[in-house]
Short mmCIF file of C-alpha atoms and ligand atoms in Angstrom, two decimals:
data_model
loop_
_atom_site.label_atom_id
_atom_site.label_comp_id
_atom_site.label_asym_id
_atom_site.label_seq_id
_atom_site.Cartn_x
_atom_site.Cartn_y
_atom_site.Cartn_z
CA MET A 68 103.70 179.42 106.17
CA SER A 69 101.41 176.88 104.50
CA TYR A 70 98.53 175.64 106.62
CA ILE A 71 99.41 171.95 106.33
CA SER A 72 102.91 172.46 107.77
CA GLN A 73 101.32 173.86 110.96
CA ILE A 74 99.12 170.80 111.52
CA ASP A 75 100.16 168.22 114.11
CA LEU A 76 99.37 165.00 112.22
CA LYS A 77 99.54 163.00 115.43
CA LYS A 78 96.60 165.05 116.70
CA SER A 79 94.45 165.01 113.56
CA PRO A 80 90.79 164.35 114.27
CA LYS A 81 90.00 160.68 113.61
CA HIS A 82 86.55 161.56 112.30
CA ILE A 83 85.51 164.72 110.46
CA ALA A 84 81.86 165.28 109.51
CA ILE A 85 80.88 167.87 106.90
CA ILE A 86 77.59 169.58 106.11
CA MET A 87 78.21 170.50 102.47
CA ASP A 88 76.17 173.64 101.88
CA GLY A 89 75.96 176.35 99.25
CA ASN A 90 75.89 174.40 95.97
CA GLY A 91 72.67 176.14 94.88
CA ARG A 92 73.94 179.65 95.69
CA TRP A 93 77.26 178.91 93.98
CA ALA A 94 75.45 177.84 90.79
CA LYS A 95 73.12 180.89 90.88
CA LYS A 96 76.13 183.20 91.20
CA GLN A 97 77.48 181.74 87.95
CA GLY A 98 74.06 182.04 86.28
CA HIS A 99 73.36 178.30 86.25
CA GLU A 100 70.76 175.86 87.61
CA ARG A 101 71.26 174.35 91.06
CA LEU A 102 72.34 170.96 89.65
CA TYR A 103 75.37 172.63 88.09
CA GLY A 104 76.49 173.43 91.65
CA HIS A 105 75.95 169.85 92.81
CA ASN A 106 78.11 168.59 89.93
CA PHE A 107 80.97 170.81 91.07
CA GLY A 108 80.22 169.75 94.63
CA VAL A 109 81.40 166.25 93.70
CA GLU A 110 84.79 167.73 92.75
CA ALA A 111 85.01 169.26 96.22
CA VAL A 112 84.16 165.87 97.77
CA ARG A 113 87.03 164.30 95.81
CA GLU A 114 89.54 166.97 96.85
CA THR A 115 88.44 166.89 100.50
CA LEU A 116 88.69 163.11 100.66
CA LYS A 117 92.24 163.23 99.30
CA ALA A 118 93.23 165.94 101.79
CA ALA A 119 91.62 164.10 104.71
CA LYS A 120 93.54 160.97 103.77
CA GLU A 121 96.81 162.94 103.82
CA LEU A 122 95.92 164.21 107.29
CA LYS A 123 95.49 160.59 108.45
CA VAL A 124 91.81 161.06 109.19
CA ASP A 125 90.09 157.67 109.56
CA TYR A 126 86.46 158.65 108.83
CA LEU A 127 85.08 161.43 106.63
CA THR A 128 81.30 161.74 106.84
CA MET A 129 79.51 163.86 104.24
CA TYR A 130 75.87 164.98 104.51
CA ALA A 131 74.97 164.22 100.89
CA PHE A 132 71.16 163.93 101.10
CA SER A 133 68.93 164.65 104.05
CA THR A 134 65.47 163.24 104.64
CA GLU A 135 64.21 166.83 104.23
CA ASN A 136 65.86 167.09 100.78
CA TRP A 137 62.98 165.03 99.30
CA ASN A 138 60.95 168.27 99.52
CA ARG A 139 63.10 169.91 96.82
CA PRO A 140 61.78 170.15 93.22
CA LYS A 141 61.54 166.69 91.61
CA GLU A 142 64.05 167.65 88.91
CA GLU A 143 66.68 168.48 91.55
CA VAL A 144 66.01 165.30 93.59
CA ASP A 145 66.20 163.11 90.45
CA GLY A 146 69.35 164.94 89.38
CA LEU A 147 71.01 164.40 92.76
CA MET A 148 70.18 160.67 92.74
CA ASP A 149 71.48 160.36 89.20
CA LEU A 150 74.65 162.27 90.16
CA LEU A 151 75.19 159.95 93.09
CA VAL A 152 74.87 156.80 90.94
CA ARG A 153 77.15 158.26 88.24
CA SER A 154 79.73 159.50 90.74
CA ILE A 155 80.00 156.20 92.56
CA ALA A 156 80.20 154.20 89.33
CA GLY A 157 82.80 156.65 87.97
CA GLU A 158 84.91 156.74 91.13
CA ILE A 159 85.00 153.07 92.08
CA ASP A 160 88.40 152.35 90.48
CA GLU A 161 89.89 155.43 92.13
CA LEU A 162 88.38 154.43 95.49
CA MET A 163 90.00 150.98 95.15
CA ASP A 164 93.37 152.42 94.06
CA SER A 165 93.49 154.82 96.97
CA GLY A 166 92.26 152.33 99.57
CA VAL A 167 88.98 154.10 100.40
CA ARG A 168 86.22 152.16 102.10
CA LEU A 169 82.72 153.42 101.24
CA MET A 170 80.04 153.32 103.91
CA THR A 171 76.57 154.83 104.24
CA ILE A 172 74.45 156.02 107.13
CA GLY A 173 70.76 156.87 106.99
CA ASP A 174 67.60 155.20 105.76
CA THR A 175 69.13 153.85 102.56
CA MET A 176 66.15 151.51 102.02
CA GLY A 177 64.24 154.66 101.05
CA LEU A 178 66.59 155.42 98.12
CA PRO A 179 65.73 154.50 94.50
CA GLU A 180 66.68 150.92 93.57
CA ALA A 181 69.41 151.92 91.08
CA CYS A 182 71.02 154.01 93.76
CA ARG A 183 70.80 151.25 96.39
CA ASN A 184 72.33 148.72 93.99
CA GLU A 185 75.22 150.96 92.97
CA LEU A 186 75.95 151.77 96.61
CA GLN A 187 75.77 148.13 97.73
CA ASP A 188 78.12 147.11 94.96
CA ALA A 189 80.67 149.81 95.91
CA ILE A 190 80.34 149.03 99.64
CA ASN A 191 81.03 145.33 98.98
CA LYS A 192 83.99 146.02 96.67
CA THR A 193 85.66 148.49 99.05
CA LYS A 194 84.87 146.81 102.37
CA ASN A 195 88.46 145.63 103.03
CA ASN A 196 90.10 148.98 102.18
CA THR A 197 91.85 150.58 105.13
CA SER A 198 93.28 154.02 104.26
CA ILE A 199 90.13 156.05 105.07
CA SER A 200 86.37 155.45 105.31
CA LEU A 201 84.13 157.75 103.29
CA VAL A 202 80.75 157.74 105.02
CA LEU A 203 77.89 159.12 102.90
CA ALA A 204 74.86 160.26 104.87
CA LEU A 205 71.99 159.48 102.52
CA ASN A 206 68.30 159.90 103.27
CA TYR A 207 69.67 160.75 106.70
CA SER A 208 68.09 162.64 109.56
CA ALA A 209 69.30 162.36 113.14
CA ARG A 210 65.77 162.40 114.56
CA TRP A 211 64.82 159.52 112.23
CA GLU A 212 67.96 157.65 113.33
CA ILE A 213 67.28 158.13 117.05
CA THR A 214 63.59 157.24 116.65
CA ASN A 215 64.57 154.11 114.73
CA ALA A 216 67.02 153.13 117.49
CA MET A 217 64.32 153.64 120.15
CA LYS A 218 61.89 151.47 118.16
CA GLN A 219 64.44 148.65 117.99
CA LEU A 220 65.03 148.82 121.74
CA ALA A 221 61.29 148.98 122.45
CA LEU A 222 60.78 145.85 120.31
CA GLU A 223 63.46 143.95 122.23
CA ILE A 224 61.84 144.94 125.52
CA GLU A 225 58.41 143.93 124.15
CA ASN A 226 59.85 140.55 123.10
CA GLY A 227 61.45 140.06 126.51
CA THR A 228 65.02 139.83 125.14
CA MET A 229 65.98 143.01 126.99
CA ASN A 230 64.83 144.84 130.10
CA SER A 231 64.54 148.60 130.65
CA ASP A 232 67.64 148.72 132.91
CA GLU A 233 69.68 147.69 129.87
CA VAL A 234 68.70 150.85 127.95
CA THR A 235 72.07 152.60 128.36
CA GLU A 236 73.91 155.19 126.26
CA GLU A 237 75.98 152.33 124.86
CA ALA A 238 72.85 150.30 123.94
CA ILE A 239 71.38 153.32 122.12
CA THR A 240 74.71 154.00 120.34
CA GLN A 241 74.74 150.41 119.08
CA LYS A 242 71.32 150.84 117.42
CA LEU A 243 72.27 153.98 115.47
CA THR A 244 73.32 153.68 111.81
CA THR A 245 76.76 154.93 112.96
CA PHE A 246 77.16 151.99 115.39
CA SER A 247 80.60 150.99 114.04
CA ILE A 248 81.93 154.56 113.69
CA PRO A 249 83.51 156.70 116.45
CA ASP A 250 81.91 160.09 117.18
CA PRO A 251 83.28 162.99 115.08
CA GLU A 252 85.77 165.28 116.81
CA LEU A 253 85.17 168.02 114.21
CA LEU A 254 82.05 169.13 112.33
CA ILE A 255 82.42 171.57 109.43
CA ARG A 256 79.57 173.48 107.78
CA THR A 257 80.15 175.59 104.69
CA SER A 258 78.34 178.59 103.18
CA GLY A 259 78.05 180.74 106.30
CA GLU A 260 75.09 178.86 107.77
CA CYS A 261 75.54 178.09 111.47
CA ARG A 262 72.98 175.33 112.03
CA VAL A 263 73.22 171.60 112.65
CA SER A 264 70.15 170.77 110.51
CA ASN A 265 69.27 167.39 112.02
CA PHE A 266 72.75 165.93 111.43
CA LEU A 267 74.34 163.44 113.88
CA LEU A 268 72.56 164.93 116.91
CA TRP A 269 73.50 162.07 119.24
CA GLN A 270 77.08 161.77 117.99
CA ILE A 271 78.09 165.47 118.23
CA ALA A 272 77.70 165.78 122.02
CA TYR A 273 81.42 166.75 122.39
CA THR A 274 82.26 167.71 118.79
CA GLU A 275 84.04 170.97 117.90
CA PHE A 276 82.26 173.05 115.22
CA HIS A 277 83.93 174.98 112.42
CA PHE A 278 81.80 177.26 110.25
CA THR A 279 83.16 178.80 107.06
CA GLU A 280 81.71 181.27 104.53
CA VAL A 281 83.15 179.21 101.64
CA LEU A 282 80.44 177.72 99.39
CA TRP A 283 80.83 173.95 99.10
CA PRO A 284 81.94 173.79 95.40
CA ASP A 285 84.77 176.22 96.29
CA PHE A 286 85.93 174.15 99.29
CA LYS A 287 89.58 173.14 98.78
CA ALA A 288 92.25 171.16 100.66
CA GLU A 289 93.42 174.46 102.21
CA ASP A 290 89.94 175.00 103.70
CA LEU A 291 90.11 171.56 105.34
CA TYR A 292 93.57 172.34 106.72
CA LYS A 293 92.25 175.65 108.14
CA ALA A 294 89.39 173.80 109.86
CA VAL A 295 91.78 171.22 111.35
CA LEU A 296 94.12 173.98 112.57
CA ASP A 297 91.15 175.75 114.16
CA TYR A 298 90.24 172.44 115.85
CA GLN A 299 93.83 171.91 117.04
CA SER A 300 93.89 175.39 118.55
CA ARG A 301 91.07 174.47 120.94
CA GLU A 302 91.26 172.58 124.16
CA ARG A 303 88.79 169.70 124.44
CA ARG A 304 87.79 169.36 128.08
CA PHE A 305 84.80 166.94 128.03
CA GLY A 306 83.35 168.75 131.06
CA LYS A 307 86.64 168.69 133.04
CA VAL A 308 88.78 171.69 134.07
CA SER A 309 92.11 172.39 132.28
CA GLU A 310 94.29 171.14 135.16
CA GLN A 311 92.64 167.70 135.00
CA LEU A 312 93.78 167.22 131.41
CA THR A 313 97.53 167.40 131.99
C1 LIG B 251 73.79 171.57 99.78
O1 LIG B 251 73.79 172.69 98.94
C2 LIG B 251 74.14 170.36 99.06
C3 LIG B 251 73.37 169.23 98.98
C4 LIG B 251 72.04 169.13 99.61
C5 LIG B 251 73.79 168.08 98.20
C6 LIG B 251 75.23 167.72 98.32
C7 LIG B 251 75.55 166.68 97.35
C8 LIG B 251 76.67 166.60 96.60
C9 LIG B 251 77.80 167.56 96.69
C10 LIG B 251 76.81 165.50 95.67
C11 LIG B 251 77.04 164.26 96.47
C12 LIG B 251 77.74 163.28 95.73
C13 LIG B 251 78.64 162.45 96.27
C14 LIG B 251 79.30 161.45 95.43
C15 LIG B 251 78.97 162.50 97.71
P1 LIG B 251 72.42 173.43 98.71
O2 LIG B 251 71.79 172.88 97.49
O3 LIG B 251 71.56 173.35 99.93
O4 LIG B 251 72.90 174.90 98.47
P2 LIG B 251 72.11 176.26 98.80
O5 LIG B 251 72.00 176.33 100.29
O6 LIG B 251 73.01 177.30 98.23
O7 LIG B 251 70.80 176.19 98.12
#
């Protein structure tokens, strides 16, 4: 039986987050430079977005560039930025046709100007689209995001517009770059690595994890279906006992 026919669409996760990993190893295996893998990684993003839309997922968040990725060789960083600009420019018509809203999380002010401009343009154009939101995590690190949120709250307390009793989970959530986005129910990481790597640390408190050996450029719709089926086979208890859920 095909995987998709076993999925209960009424119980699809509303938000899936993905740590796309293994582009470099995939390229090496084919005897190419790492950037070759990133180029094919964009194909996998396209296919996954389409599959997520069919599954009625509302938000798909992709870890496209971490704060730590600046430490990679300059040629790879420049290549990734260039790929991002080209991909967004090349995909904008398709995003509009398929009703995709583009969003970003992370310290986007730290991205090169050409990249910021291309992103802003696409975000503005797609802002009223409603079929699915594609959230690109760019120059993102969860510890940066939480630190930034704390700084904003500290400033408000310093200015007297807030007092310390008002520092609640909700107040912190509102200062994160994900403030308008629900927490992910499912986090997928490819390439056999089983780490969270500074991704969405606050938001994944109750998230189910799915790890797969598949290298990101090889990730297909079927792999997303498998991850969603794995998610649907689990019981989410949020600290309660089974009997309390019925
Ligand atoms: C991880 O593989 C991949 C990245 C750090 C970059 C992912 C970026 C893309 C797929 C392109 C993004 C573009 C759009 C439009 C979203 P790795 O290089 O860490 O692989 P390795 O672990 O095998 O070295």
